[in-house]
mmCIF file of C-alpha atoms and ligand atoms in Angstrom:
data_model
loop_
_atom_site.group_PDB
_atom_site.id
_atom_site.type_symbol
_atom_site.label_atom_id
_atom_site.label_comp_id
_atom_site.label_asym_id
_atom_site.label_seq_id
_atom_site.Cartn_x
_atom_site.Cartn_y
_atom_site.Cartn_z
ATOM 1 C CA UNK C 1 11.715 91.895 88.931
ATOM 2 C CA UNK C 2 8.392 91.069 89.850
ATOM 3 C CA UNK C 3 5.907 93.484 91.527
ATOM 4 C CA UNK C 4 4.660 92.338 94.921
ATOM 5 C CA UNK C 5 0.753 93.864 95.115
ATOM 6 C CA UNK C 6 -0.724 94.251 98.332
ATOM 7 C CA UNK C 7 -4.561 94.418 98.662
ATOM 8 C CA UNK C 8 -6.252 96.935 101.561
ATOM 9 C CA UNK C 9 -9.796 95.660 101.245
ATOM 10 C CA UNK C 10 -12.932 98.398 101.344
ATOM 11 C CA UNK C 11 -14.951 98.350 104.289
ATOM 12 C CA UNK C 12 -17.508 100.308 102.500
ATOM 13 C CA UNK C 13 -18.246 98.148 99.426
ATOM 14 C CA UNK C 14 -21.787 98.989 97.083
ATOM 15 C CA UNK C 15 -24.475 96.710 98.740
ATOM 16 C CA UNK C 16 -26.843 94.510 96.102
ATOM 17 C CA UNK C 17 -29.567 96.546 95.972
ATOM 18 C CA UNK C 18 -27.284 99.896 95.145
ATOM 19 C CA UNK C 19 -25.112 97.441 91.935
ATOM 20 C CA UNK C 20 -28.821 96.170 90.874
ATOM 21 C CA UNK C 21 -30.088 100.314 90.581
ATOM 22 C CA UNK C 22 -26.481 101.271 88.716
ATOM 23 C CA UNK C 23 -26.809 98.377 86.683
ATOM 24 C CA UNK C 24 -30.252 99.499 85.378
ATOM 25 C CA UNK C 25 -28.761 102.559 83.369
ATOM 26 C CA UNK C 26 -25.241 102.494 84.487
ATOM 27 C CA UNK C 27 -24.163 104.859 81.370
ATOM 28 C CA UNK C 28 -20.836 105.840 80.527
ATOM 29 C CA UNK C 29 -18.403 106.534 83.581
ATOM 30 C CA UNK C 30 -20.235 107.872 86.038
ATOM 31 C CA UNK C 31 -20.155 105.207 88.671
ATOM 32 C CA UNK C 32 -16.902 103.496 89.615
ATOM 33 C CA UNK C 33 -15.977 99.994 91.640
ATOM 34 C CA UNK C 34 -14.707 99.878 95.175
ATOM 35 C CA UNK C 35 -11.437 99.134 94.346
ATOM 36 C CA UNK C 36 -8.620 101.134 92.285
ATOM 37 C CA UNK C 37 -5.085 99.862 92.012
ATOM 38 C CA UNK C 38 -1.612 102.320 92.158
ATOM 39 C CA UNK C 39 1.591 101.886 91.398
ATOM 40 C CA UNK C 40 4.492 104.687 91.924
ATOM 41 C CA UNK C 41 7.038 105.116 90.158
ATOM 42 C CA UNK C 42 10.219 107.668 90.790
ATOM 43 C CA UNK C 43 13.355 107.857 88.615
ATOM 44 C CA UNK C 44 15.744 105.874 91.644
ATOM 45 C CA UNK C 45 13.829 103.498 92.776
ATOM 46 C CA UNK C 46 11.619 102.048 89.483
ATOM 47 C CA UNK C 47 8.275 100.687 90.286
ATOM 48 C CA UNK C 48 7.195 100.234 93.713
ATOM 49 C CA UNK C 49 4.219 99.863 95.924
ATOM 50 C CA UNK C 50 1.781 98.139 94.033
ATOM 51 C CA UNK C 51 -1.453 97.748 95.872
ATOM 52 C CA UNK C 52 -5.470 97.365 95.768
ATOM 53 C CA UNK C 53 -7.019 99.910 98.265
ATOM 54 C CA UNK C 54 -10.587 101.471 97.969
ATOM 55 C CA UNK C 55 -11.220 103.511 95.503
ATOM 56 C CA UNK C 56 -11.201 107.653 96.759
ATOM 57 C CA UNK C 57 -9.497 110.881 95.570
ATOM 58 C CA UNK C 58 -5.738 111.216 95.610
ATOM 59 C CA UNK C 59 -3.578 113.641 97.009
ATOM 60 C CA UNK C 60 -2.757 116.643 93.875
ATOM 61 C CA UNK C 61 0.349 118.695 94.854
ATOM 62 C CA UNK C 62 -0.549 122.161 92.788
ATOM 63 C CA UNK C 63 3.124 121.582 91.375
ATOM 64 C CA UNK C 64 2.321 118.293 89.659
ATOM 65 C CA UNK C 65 3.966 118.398 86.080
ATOM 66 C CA UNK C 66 0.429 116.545 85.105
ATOM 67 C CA UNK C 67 -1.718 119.909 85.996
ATOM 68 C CA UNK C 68 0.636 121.837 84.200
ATOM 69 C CA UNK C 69 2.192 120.237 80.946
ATOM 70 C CA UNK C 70 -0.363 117.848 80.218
ATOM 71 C CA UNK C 71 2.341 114.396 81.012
ATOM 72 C CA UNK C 72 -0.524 111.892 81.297
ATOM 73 C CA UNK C 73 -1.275 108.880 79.056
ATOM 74 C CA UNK C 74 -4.672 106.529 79.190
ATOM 75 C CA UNK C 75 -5.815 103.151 78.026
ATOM 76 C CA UNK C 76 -9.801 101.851 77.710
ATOM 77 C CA UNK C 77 -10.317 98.130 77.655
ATOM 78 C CA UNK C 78 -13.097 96.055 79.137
ATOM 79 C CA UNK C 79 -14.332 93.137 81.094
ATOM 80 C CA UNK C 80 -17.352 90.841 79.725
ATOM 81 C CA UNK C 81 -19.056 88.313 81.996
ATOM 82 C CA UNK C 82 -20.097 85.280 79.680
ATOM 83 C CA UNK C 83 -23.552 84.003 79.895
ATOM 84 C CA UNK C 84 -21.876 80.901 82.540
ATOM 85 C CA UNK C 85 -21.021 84.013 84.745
ATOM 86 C CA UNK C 86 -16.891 84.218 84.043
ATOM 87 C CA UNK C 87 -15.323 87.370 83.542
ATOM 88 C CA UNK C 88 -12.932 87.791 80.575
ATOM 89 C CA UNK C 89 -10.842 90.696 79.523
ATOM 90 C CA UNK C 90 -10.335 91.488 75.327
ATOM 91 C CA UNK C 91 -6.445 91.745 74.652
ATOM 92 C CA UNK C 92 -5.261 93.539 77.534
ATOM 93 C CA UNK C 93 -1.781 92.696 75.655
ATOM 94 C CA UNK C 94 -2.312 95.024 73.306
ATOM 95 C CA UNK C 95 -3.487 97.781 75.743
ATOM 96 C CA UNK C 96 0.259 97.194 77.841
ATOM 97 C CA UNK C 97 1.974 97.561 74.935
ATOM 98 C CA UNK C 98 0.651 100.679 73.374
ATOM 99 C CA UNK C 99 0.520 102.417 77.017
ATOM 100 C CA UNK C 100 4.262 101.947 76.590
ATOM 101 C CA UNK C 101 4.536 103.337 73.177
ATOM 102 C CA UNK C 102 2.394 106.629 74.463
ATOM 103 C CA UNK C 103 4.779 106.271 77.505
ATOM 104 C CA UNK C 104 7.606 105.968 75.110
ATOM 105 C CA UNK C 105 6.122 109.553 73.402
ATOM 106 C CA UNK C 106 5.689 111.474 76.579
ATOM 107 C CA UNK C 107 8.797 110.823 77.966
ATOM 108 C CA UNK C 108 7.102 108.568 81.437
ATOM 109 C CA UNK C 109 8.423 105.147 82.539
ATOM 110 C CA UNK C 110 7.029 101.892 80.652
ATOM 111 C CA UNK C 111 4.990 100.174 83.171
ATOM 112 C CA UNK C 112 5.712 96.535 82.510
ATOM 113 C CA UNK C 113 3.112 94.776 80.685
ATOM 114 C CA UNK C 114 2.998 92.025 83.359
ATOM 115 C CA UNK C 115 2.704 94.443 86.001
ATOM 116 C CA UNK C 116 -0.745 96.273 83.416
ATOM 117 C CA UNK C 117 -2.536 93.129 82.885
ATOM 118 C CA UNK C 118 -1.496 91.929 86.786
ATOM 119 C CA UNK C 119 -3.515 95.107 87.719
ATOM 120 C CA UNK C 120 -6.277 94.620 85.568
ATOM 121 C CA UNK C 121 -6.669 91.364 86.954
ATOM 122 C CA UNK C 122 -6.711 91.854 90.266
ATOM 123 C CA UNK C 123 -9.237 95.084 89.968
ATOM 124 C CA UNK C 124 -11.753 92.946 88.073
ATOM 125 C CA UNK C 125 -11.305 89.982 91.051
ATOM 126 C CA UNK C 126 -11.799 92.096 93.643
ATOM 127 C CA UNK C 127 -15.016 94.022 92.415
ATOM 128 C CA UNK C 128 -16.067 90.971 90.467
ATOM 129 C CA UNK C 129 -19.744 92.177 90.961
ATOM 130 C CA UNK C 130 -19.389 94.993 89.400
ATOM 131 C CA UNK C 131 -19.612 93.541 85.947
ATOM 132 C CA UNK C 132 -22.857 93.672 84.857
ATOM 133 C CA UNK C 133 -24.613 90.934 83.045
ATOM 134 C CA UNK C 134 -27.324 93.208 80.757
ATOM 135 C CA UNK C 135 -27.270 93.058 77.440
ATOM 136 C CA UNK C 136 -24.298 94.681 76.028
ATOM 137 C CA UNK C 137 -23.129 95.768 79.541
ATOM 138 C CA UNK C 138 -19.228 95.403 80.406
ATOM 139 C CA UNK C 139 -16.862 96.931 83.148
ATOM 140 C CA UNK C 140 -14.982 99.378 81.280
ATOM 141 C CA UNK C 141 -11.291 99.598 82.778
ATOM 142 C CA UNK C 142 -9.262 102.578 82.484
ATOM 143 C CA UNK C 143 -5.743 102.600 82.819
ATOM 144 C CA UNK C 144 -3.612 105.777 83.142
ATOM 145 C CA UNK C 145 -0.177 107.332 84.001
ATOM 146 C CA UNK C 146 0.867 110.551 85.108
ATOM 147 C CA UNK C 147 3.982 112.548 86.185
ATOM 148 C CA UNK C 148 3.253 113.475 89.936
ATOM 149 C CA UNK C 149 6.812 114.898 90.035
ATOM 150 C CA UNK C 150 6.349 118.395 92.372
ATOM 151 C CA UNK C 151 8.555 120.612 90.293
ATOM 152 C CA UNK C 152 7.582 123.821 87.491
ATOM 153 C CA UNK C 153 10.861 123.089 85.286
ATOM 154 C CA UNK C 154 10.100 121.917 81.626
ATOM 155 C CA UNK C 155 11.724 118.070 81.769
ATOM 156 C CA UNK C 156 10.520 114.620 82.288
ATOM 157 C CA UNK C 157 9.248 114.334 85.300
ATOM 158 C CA UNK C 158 11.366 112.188 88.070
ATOM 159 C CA UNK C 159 8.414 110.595 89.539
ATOM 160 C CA UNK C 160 5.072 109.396 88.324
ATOM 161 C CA UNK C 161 1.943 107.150 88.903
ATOM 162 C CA UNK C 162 0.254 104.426 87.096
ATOM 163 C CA UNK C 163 -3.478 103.445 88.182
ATOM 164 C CA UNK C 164 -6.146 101.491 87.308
ATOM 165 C CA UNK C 165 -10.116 102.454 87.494
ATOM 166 C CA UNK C 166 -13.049 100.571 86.729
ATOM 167 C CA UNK C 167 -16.759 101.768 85.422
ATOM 168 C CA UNK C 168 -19.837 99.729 84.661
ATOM 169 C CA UNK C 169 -20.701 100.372 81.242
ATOM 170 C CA UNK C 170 -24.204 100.190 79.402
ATOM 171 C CA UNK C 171 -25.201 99.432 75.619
ATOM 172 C CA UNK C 172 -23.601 102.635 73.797
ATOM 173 C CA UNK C 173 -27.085 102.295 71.706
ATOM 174 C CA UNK C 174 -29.625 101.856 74.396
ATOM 175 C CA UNK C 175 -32.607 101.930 71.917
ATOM 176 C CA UNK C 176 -30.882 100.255 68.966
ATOM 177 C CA UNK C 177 -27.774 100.749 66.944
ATOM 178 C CA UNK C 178 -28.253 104.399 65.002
ATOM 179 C CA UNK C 179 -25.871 105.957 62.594
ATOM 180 C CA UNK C 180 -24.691 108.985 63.417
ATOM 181 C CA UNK C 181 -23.747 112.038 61.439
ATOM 182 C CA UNK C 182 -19.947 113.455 61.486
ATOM 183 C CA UNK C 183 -18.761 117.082 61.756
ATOM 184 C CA UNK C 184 -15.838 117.303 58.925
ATOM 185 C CA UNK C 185 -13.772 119.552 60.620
ATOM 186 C CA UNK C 186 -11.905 122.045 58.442
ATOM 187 C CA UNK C 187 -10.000 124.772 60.739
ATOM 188 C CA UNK C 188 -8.486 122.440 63.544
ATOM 189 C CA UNK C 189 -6.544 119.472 63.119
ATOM 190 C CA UNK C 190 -6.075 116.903 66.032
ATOM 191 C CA UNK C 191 -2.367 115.846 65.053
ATOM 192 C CA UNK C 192 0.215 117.063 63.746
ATOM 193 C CA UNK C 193 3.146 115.217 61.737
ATOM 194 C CA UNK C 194 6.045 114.292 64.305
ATOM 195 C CA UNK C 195 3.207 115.563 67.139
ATOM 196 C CA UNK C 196 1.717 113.372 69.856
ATOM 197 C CA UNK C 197 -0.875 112.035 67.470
ATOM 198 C CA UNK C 198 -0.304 108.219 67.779
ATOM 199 C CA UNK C 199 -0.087 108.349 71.452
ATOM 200 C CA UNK C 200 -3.348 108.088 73.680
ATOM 201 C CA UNK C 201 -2.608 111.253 75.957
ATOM 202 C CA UNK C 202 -5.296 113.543 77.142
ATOM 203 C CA UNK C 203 -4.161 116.543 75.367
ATOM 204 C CA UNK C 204 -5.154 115.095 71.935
ATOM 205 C CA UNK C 205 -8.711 114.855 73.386
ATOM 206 C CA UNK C 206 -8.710 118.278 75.305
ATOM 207 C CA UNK C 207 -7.476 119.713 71.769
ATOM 208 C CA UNK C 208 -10.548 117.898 70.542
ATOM 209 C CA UNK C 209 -12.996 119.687 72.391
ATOM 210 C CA UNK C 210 -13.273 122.627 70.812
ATOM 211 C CA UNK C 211 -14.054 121.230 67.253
ATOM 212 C CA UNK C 212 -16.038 118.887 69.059
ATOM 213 C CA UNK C 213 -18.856 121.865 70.468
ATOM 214 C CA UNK C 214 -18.374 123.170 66.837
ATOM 215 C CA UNK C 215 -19.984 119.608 66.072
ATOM 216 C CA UNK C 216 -22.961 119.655 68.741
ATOM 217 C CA UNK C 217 -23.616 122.923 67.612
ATOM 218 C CA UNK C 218 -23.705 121.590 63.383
ATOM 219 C CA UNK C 219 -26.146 118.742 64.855
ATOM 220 C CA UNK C 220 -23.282 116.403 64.651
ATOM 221 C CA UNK C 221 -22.092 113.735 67.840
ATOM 222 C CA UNK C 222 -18.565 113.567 66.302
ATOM 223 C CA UNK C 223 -15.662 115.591 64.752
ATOM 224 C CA UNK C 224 -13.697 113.851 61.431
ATOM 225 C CA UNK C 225 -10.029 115.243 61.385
ATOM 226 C CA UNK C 226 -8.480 115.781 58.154
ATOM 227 C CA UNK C 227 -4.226 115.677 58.299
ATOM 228 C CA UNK C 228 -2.702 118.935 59.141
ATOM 229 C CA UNK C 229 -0.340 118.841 55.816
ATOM 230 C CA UNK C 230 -3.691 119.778 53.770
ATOM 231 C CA UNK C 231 -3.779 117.366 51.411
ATOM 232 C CA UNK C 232 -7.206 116.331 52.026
ATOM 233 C CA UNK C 233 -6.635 113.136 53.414
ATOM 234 C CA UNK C 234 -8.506 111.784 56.405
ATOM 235 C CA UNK C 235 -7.109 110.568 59.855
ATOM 236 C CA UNK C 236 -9.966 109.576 62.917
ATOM 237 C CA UNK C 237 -12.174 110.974 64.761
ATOM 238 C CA UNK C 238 -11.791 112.850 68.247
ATOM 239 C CA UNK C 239 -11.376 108.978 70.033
ATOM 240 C CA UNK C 240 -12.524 106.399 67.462
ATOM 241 C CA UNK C 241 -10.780 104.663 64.180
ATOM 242 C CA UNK C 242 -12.197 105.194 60.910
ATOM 243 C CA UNK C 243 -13.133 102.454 58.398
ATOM 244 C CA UNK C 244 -15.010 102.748 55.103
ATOM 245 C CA UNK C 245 -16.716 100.170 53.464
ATOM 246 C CA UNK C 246 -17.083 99.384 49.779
ATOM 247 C CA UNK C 247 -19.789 97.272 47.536
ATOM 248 C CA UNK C 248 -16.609 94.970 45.835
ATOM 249 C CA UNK C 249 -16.234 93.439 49.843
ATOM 250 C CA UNK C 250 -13.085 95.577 50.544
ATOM 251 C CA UNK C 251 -12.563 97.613 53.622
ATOM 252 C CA UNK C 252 -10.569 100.522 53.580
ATOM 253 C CA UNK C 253 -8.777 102.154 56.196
ATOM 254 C CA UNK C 254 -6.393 105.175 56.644
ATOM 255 C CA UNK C 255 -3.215 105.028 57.269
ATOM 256 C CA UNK C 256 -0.751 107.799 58.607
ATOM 257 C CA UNK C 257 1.026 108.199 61.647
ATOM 258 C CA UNK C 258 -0.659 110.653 63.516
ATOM 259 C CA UNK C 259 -3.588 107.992 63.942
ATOM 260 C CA UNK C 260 -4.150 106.526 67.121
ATOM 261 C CA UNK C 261 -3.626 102.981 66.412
ATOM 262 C CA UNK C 262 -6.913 100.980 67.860
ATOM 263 C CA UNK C 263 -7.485 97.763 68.968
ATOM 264 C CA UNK C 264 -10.791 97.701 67.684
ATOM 265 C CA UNK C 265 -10.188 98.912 64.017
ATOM 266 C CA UNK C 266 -7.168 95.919 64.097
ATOM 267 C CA UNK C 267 -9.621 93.247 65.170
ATOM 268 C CA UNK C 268 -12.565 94.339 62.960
ATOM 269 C CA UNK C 269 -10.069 94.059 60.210
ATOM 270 C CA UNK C 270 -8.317 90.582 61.183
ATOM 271 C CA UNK C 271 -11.922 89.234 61.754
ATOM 272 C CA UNK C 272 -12.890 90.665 58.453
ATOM 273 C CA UNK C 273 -9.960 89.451 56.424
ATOM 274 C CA UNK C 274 -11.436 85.884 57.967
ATOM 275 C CA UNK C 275 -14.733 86.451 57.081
ATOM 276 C CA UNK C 276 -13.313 87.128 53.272
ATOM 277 C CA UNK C 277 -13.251 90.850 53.007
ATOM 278 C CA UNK C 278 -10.218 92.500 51.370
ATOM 279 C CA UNK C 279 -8.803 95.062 53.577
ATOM 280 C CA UNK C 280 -6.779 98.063 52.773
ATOM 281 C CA UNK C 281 -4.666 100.174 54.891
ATOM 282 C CA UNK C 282 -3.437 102.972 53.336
ATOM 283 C CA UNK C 283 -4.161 107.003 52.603
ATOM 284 C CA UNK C 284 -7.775 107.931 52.119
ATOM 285 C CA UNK C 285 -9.004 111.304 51.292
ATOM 286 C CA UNK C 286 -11.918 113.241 51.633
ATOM 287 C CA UNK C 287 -12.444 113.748 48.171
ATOM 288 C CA UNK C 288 -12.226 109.821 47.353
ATOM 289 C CA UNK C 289 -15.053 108.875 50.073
ATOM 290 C CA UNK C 290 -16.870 111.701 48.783
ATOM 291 C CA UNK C 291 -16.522 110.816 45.012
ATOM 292 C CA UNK C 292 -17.099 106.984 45.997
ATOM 293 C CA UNK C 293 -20.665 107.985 47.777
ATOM 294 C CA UNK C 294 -21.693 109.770 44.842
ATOM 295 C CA UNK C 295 -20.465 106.489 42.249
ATOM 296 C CA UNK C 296 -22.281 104.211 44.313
ATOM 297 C CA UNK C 297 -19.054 102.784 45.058
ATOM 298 C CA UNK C 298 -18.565 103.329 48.680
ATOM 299 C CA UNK C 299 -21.514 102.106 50.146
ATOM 300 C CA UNK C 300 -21.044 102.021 53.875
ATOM 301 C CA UNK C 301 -18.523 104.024 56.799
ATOM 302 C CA UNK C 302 -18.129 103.559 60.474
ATOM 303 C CA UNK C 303 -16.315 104.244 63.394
ATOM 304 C CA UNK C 304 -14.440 101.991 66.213
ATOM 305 C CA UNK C 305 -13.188 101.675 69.310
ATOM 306 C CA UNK C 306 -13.725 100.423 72.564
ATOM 307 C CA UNK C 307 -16.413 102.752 74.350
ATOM 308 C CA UNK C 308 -18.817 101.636 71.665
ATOM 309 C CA UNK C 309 -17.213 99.078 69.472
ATOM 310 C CA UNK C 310 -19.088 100.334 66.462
ATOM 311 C CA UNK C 311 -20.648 103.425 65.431
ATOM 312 C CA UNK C 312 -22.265 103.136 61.876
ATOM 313 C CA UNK C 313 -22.097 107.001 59.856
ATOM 314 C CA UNK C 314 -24.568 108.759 57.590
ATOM 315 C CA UNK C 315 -23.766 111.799 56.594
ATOM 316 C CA UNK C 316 -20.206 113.811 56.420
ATOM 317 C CA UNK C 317 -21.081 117.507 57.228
ATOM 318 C CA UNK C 318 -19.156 120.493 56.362
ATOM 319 C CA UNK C 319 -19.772 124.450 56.022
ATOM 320 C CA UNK C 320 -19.612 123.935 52.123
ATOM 321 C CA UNK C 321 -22.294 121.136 52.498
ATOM 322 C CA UNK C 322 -22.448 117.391 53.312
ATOM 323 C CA UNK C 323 -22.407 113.697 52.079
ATOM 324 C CA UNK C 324 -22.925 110.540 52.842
ATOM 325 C CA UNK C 325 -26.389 108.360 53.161
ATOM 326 C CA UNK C 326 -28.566 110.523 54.942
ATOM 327 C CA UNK C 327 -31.157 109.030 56.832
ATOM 328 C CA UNK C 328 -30.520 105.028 55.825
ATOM 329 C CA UNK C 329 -30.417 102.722 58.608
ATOM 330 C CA UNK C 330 -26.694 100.975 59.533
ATOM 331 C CA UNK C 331 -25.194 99.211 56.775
ATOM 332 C CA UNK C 332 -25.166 95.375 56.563
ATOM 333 C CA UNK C 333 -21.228 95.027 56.418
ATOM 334 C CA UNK C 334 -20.993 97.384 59.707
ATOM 335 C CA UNK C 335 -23.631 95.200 61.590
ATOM 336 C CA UNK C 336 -22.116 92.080 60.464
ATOM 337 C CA UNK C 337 -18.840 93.085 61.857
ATOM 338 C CA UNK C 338 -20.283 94.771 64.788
ATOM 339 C CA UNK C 339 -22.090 91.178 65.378
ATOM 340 C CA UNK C 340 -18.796 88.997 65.409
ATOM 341 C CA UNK C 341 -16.557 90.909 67.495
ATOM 342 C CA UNK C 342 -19.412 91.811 70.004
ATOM 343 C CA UNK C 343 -20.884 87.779 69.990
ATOM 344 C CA UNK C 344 -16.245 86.633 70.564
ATOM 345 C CA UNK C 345 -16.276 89.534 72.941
ATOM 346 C CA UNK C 346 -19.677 88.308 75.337
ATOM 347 C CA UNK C 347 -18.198 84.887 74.681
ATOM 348 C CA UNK C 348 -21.335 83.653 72.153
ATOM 349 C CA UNK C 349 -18.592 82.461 69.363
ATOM 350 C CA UNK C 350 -15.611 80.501 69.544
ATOM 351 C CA UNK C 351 -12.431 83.027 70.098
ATOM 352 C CA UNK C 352 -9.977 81.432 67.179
ATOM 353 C CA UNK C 353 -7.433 84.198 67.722
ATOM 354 C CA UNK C 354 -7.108 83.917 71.062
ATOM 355 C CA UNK C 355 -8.159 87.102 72.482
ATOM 356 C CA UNK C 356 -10.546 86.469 75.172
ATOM 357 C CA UNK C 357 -8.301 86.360 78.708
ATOM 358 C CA UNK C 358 -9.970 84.891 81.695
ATOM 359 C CA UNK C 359 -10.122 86.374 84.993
ATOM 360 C CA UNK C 360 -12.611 84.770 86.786
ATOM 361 C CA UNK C 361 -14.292 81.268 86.730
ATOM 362 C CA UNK C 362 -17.696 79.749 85.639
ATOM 363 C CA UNK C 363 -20.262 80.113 88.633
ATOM 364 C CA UNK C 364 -21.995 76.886 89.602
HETATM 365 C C1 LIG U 1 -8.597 105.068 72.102
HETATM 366 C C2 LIG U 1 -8.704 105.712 70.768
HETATM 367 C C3 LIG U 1 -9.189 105.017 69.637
HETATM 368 C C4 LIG U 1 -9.749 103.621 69.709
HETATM 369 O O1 LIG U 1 -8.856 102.693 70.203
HETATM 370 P P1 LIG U 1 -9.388 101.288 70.749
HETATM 371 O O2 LIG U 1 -8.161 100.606 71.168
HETATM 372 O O3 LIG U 1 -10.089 100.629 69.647
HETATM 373 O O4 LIG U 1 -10.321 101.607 71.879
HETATM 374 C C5 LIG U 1 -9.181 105.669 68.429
HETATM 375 N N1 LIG U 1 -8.756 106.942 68.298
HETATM 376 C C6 LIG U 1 -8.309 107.643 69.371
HETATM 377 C C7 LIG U 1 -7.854 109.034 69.176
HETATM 378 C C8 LIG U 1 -8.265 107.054 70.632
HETATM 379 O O5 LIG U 1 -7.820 107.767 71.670
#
C-alpha cells in the first residue's frame, strides 16, 4: 500500500530578507523550514494520514509513553544545493533502513522506506529555499518516531508518530577545519552488550550527557566511550564514528555491536578503499592507539558523521594523562577524505556510487 500525502500549505512562510539574515550564521538547529511532514501510526489501522502542514508545536498528552520510557528513535541526513542550484539528498536509503532497525530495537512500527524518503522529498520541495547555498551550508533533515500511545503500562506502545523536520545548517568549522581534543571517558559507558547501543534513540545521547559536561569541564568538545565489558577496547563517541589512521595507508575502524553504525564512517571507508587505502574493521583498543601514537605508527584519528562530516582529533585525555598529537594541525589523510566526500556531496565530483538523489532541478 501506498501512502497518499496531502500538503496544507503555510500562509506564513520566511520572507527573503528573513532566509538571507538566517543564512548568514544559520548554526546548528536553531531555525527550522515552514513545512514539517507527519505520519500516524496506531496498531489497527497501520500508517495513515500522511501530510505536509506548517511547521508548529504538537499536541503532548502528559501520558505519552515517549515522555516517560524514552520510545523515540531519530535519523540526520541532509540536502546540498549544487552550484547549478538543484537540491540533492546523500543516501536517504540508508537512513530508511536503519530507522527501521532502531525501530526494530525499540519495539515501534517500521515506517516504510518509500514512505521516509517520500517525506524527505516532499519537505525539501516545499521549502526548497531553505537550502542555503554558502559554503559548506546544507538543510539538515531530521527524521524521528515516537510512541504517542496515552497509556503508563510498560509495553509497546499501540500508537505512534513518524515526522520529518528540516534546519539550515552552517560550516561545522566556520573559521577553518580544527582538531579537536577527546575526553576518554572511564566511569560511564554509552552501551551496553545486548543494550540499545546500535540503535539511534535519544536515550543513548541523554545517557551521554553527563560524561559529556565531564568533557567541557576537562577542556574537551567530545566524550570517547570505551566498551562496558572492560577490556579496553574502544566504541564511538557520544554521536560520531571513530576511525584511526595509520602511516602504511590503512584505516582502522572498530567494530562491536553496540556501535551506532554510520553512514558517514561507511562512505569514508568505501571512498577510501577506492582511493587505495586498506581498511580494517575490527576491535581496537585504547592501549593499541595509544602504543601506535607513541611508535609513530598511528599517525592520524578522526571522527564522522553527518552534523560535521569530519572532525580531525589531537589529543586523547584522561585523569591518568593524555595522548595523541597535541597541537598539530588536521592530518593529510583526514582532509583528503574530508575533501572527496564533501566535493560528491556539494556535487563538485562525479558520484560513481550512486549516492547523490535528486530532489529538485537545475535553475535556469
Ligand atoms: C548518528 C550517529 C553517528 C553518525 O552516523 P551518520 O549516519 O554518519 O550521521 C555515530 N554515532 C552515533 C552514536 C550516532 O547517533
Amino acid at each position: 500500500m501506498t501512502l497518499e500525502f496531502t500538503t496544507t500549505p503555510s500562509e506564513n512562510t520566511a520572507t527573503a530578507e528573513q532566509l538571507a539574515g538566517i543564512f548568514e550564521n544559520p548554526g546548528f538547529g536553531r531555525f527550522f523550514t515552514d513545512h514539517m511532514v507527519t505520519i500516524d501510526w496506531t496498531s489497527d489501522a497501520g500508517w495513515f494520514d500522511a501530510r505536509v502542514e506548517p511547521y508548529g508545536p504538537i499536541a503532548i498528552d502528559p501520558a505519552h509513553a515517549v515522555l516517560h520510557y524514552g520510545q523515540e528513535i531519530f535519523e540526520g541526513l541532509k540536502a546540498y544545493r549544487h552550484a547549478d542550484g538543484s537540491v540533492w539528498l546523500f543516501r536517504p536509503d540508508q537512513n530508511a533502513a536503519r530507522l527501521q532497525r532502531s525501530a526494530a530495537r525499540m519495539a515501534l512500527p517500521e515506517v516504510p522506506a518509500e514512505a521516509f524518503i517520500e517525506a524527505c522529498r516532499r519537505l525539501v520541495e516545499i521549502d526548497e529555499h531553505w537550502v542555503p547555498s554558502g559554503a559548506e551550508q546544507s538543510l539538515y533533515l531530521r527524521p524521528f518516531e515516537f510512541g504517542n500511545e496515552v497509556f503508563l503500562g510498560v509495553r509497546a506502545a499501540e500508537s505512534a508518530r513518524f515526522m520529518v523536520i528540516a534546519s539550515p545548517v552552517g560550516a561545522y568549522f566556520a573559521d577553518g577545519v580544527k582538531p579537536v581534543r577527546i575526553w576518554l571517558s572511564e566511569h560511564h559507558n554509552r552501551a551496553g552488550k545486548g543494550g540499545t547501543g546500535a540503535a539511534k534513540t535519544g536515550g543513548n545521547y541523554a545517557s551521554s550527557l553527563l560524561p559529556t559536561q565531564e568533557a567541557f569541564a576537562n577542556g574537551c568538545s567530545q566524550v570517547l566511550f570505551l566498551s562496558s565489558l572492560g577490556d579496553g577496547l574502544i566504541e564511538e563517541l557520544g554521536g560520531m564514528n571513530l576511525v584511526l589512521v595509520r602511516g602504511d595507508g590503512t584505516l582502522i575502524t572498530p567494530q562491536s555491536d553496540t556501535i551506532l553504525d554510520g553512514v558517514t564512517r561507511n562512505s569514508l571507508l568505501e571512498l577510501a578503499k577506492s582511493m587505495g587505502f586498506k581498511v580494517e574493521h575490527r576491535p581496537v583498543s585504547i592501549d593499541e592507539w595509544r602504543e601506535g601514537v607513541a611508535d609513530g605508527s598511528i599517525t592520524e584519528a578522526f571522527a564522522c558523521g553527518t552534523a560535521a562530516v569530519i572532525t580531525p582529533i589531537n589529543e586523547i585525555v584522561s585523569a591518568g594523562g593524555s595522548f595523541g598529537w597535541p597541537d598539530s594541525e588536521p592530518g593529510k589523510v583526514t582532509m583528503q577524505l574530508r575533501q572527496a566526500l564533501n566535493d560528491i556531496q556539494w556535487g563538485r565530483a562525479e558520484d560513481p556510487f550512486g549516492w547523490m538523489v535528486q530532489v529538485t532541478d537545475a535553475k535556469e
